[in-house]
mmCIF file of C-alpha atoms in Angstrom:
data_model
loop_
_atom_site.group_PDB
_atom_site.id
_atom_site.type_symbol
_atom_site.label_atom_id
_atom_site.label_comp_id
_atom_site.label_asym_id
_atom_site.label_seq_id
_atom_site.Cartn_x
_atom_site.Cartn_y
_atom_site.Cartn_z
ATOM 1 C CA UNK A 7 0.000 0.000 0.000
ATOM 2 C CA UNK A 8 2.672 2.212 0.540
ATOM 3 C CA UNK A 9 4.827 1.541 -2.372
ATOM 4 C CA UNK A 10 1.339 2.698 -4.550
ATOM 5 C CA UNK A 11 0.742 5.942 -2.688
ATOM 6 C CA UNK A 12 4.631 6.689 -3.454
ATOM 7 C CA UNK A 13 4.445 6.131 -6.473
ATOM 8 C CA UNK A 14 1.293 8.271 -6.860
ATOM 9 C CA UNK A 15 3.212 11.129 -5.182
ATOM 10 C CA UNK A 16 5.708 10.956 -7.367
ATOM 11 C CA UNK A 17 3.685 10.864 -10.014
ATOM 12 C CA UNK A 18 1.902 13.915 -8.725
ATOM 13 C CA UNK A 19 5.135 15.502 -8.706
ATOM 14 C CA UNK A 20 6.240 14.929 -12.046
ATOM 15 C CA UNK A 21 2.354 15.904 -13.683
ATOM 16 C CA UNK A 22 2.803 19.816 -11.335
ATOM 17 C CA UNK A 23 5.880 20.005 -12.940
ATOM 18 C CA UNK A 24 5.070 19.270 -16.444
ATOM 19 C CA UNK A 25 2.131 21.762 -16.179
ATOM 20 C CA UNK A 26 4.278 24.500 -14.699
ATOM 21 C CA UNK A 27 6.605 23.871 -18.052
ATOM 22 C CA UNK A 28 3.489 23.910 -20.135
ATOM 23 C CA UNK A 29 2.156 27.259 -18.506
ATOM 24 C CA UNK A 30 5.368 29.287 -19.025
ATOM 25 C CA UNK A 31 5.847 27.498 -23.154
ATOM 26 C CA UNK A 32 2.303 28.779 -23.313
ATOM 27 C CA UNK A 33 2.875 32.032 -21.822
ATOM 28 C CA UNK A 34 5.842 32.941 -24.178
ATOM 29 C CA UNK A 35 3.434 31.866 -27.103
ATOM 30 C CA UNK A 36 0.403 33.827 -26.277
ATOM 31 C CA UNK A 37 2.598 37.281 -25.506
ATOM 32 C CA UNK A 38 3.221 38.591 -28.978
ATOM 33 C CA UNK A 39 -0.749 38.460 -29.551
ATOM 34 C CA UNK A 40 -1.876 40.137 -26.512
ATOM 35 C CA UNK A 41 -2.330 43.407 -27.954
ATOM 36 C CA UNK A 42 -3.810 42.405 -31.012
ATOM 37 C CA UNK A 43 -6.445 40.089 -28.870
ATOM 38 C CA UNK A 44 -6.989 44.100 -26.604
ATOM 39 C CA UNK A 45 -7.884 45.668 -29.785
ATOM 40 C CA UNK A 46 -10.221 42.729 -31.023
ATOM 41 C CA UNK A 47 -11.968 42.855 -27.366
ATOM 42 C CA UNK A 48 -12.178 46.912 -27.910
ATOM 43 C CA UNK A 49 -14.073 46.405 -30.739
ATOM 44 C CA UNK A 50 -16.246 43.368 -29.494
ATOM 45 C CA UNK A 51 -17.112 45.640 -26.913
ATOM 46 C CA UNK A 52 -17.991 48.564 -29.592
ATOM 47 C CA UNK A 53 -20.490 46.040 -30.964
ATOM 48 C CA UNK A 54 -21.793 45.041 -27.846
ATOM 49 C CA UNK A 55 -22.611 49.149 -26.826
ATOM 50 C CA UNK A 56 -24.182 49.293 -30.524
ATOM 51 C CA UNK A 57 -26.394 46.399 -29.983
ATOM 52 C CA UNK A 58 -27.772 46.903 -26.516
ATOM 53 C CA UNK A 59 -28.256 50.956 -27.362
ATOM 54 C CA UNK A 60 -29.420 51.093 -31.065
ATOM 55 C CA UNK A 61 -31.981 53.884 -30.675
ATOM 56 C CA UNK A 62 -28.854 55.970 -29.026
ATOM 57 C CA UNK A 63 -26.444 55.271 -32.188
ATOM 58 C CA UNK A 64 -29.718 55.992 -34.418
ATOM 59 C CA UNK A 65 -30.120 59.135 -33.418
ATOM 60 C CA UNK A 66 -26.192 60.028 -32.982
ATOM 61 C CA UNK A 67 -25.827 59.007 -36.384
ATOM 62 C CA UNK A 68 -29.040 61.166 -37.626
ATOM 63 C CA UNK A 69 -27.628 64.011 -35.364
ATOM 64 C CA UNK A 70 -24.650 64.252 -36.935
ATOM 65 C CA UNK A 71 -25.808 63.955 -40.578
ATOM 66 C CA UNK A 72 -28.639 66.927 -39.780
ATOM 67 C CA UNK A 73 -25.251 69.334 -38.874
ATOM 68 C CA UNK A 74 -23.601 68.663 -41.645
ATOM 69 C CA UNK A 75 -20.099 67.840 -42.481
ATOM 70 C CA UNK A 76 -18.473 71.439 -39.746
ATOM 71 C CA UNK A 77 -21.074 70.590 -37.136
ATOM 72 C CA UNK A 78 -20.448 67.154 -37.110
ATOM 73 C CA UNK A 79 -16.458 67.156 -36.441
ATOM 74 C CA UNK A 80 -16.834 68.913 -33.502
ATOM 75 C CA UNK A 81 -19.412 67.175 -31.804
ATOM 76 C CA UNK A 82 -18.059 64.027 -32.931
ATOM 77 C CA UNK A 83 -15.029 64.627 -30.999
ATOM 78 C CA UNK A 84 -17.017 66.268 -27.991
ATOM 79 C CA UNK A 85 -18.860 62.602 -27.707
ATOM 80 C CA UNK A 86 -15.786 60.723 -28.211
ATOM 81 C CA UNK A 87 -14.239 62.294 -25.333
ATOM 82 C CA UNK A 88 -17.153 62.468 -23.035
ATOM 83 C CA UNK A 89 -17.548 58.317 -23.780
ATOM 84 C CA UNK A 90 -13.950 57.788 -23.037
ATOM 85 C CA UNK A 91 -14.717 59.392 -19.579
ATOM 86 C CA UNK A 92 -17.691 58.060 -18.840
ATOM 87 C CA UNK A 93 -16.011 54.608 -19.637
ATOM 88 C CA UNK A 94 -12.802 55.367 -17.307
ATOM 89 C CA UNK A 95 -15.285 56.128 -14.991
ATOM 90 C CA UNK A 96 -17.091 53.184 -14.590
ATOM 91 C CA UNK A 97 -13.714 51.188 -14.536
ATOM 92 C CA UNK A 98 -12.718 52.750 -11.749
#
């Protein structure tokens, strides 16, 4: 009986080990896409916002066509920033 739970321990061993090998292989692999994976999730959450406030993007988008192509610039950019806000906001 003790001979088996030995050799399950060392078993044990050797399986931790091999994952902790596997995690850092995998972690070297992964790096060089984690920014392109932070701009995908960027704009899965862009599509997300869209869908769950379409009336709000409707009438953005109607907004900004009724001012014309000088109205429309700067109010563009006034949203943008008061978005990015409001979303550093909430993170916080």
């Amino acid at each position: 009986m003790k001979f088996q739970l030995d050799q399950l321990a060392r078993r044990r061993e050797h399986l931790q080990a091999l994952a902790a090998r596997q995690r850092i292989e995998l972690g070297v692999h992964v790096e060089p896409l984690r920014a392109p994976l932070a701009l995908v999730d960027r704009g899965m959450e862009a599509v997300r916002y869209v869908r769950r406030n379409p009336l709000l993007v409707a009438g953005a988008s109607t907004l900004f066509f009724a001012l014309g192509k000088k109205g429309s610039g700067k109010w563009l950019r006034r949203g943008w920033l008061a978005w990015q806000l409001i979303r550093r906001m909430r993170m916080k």
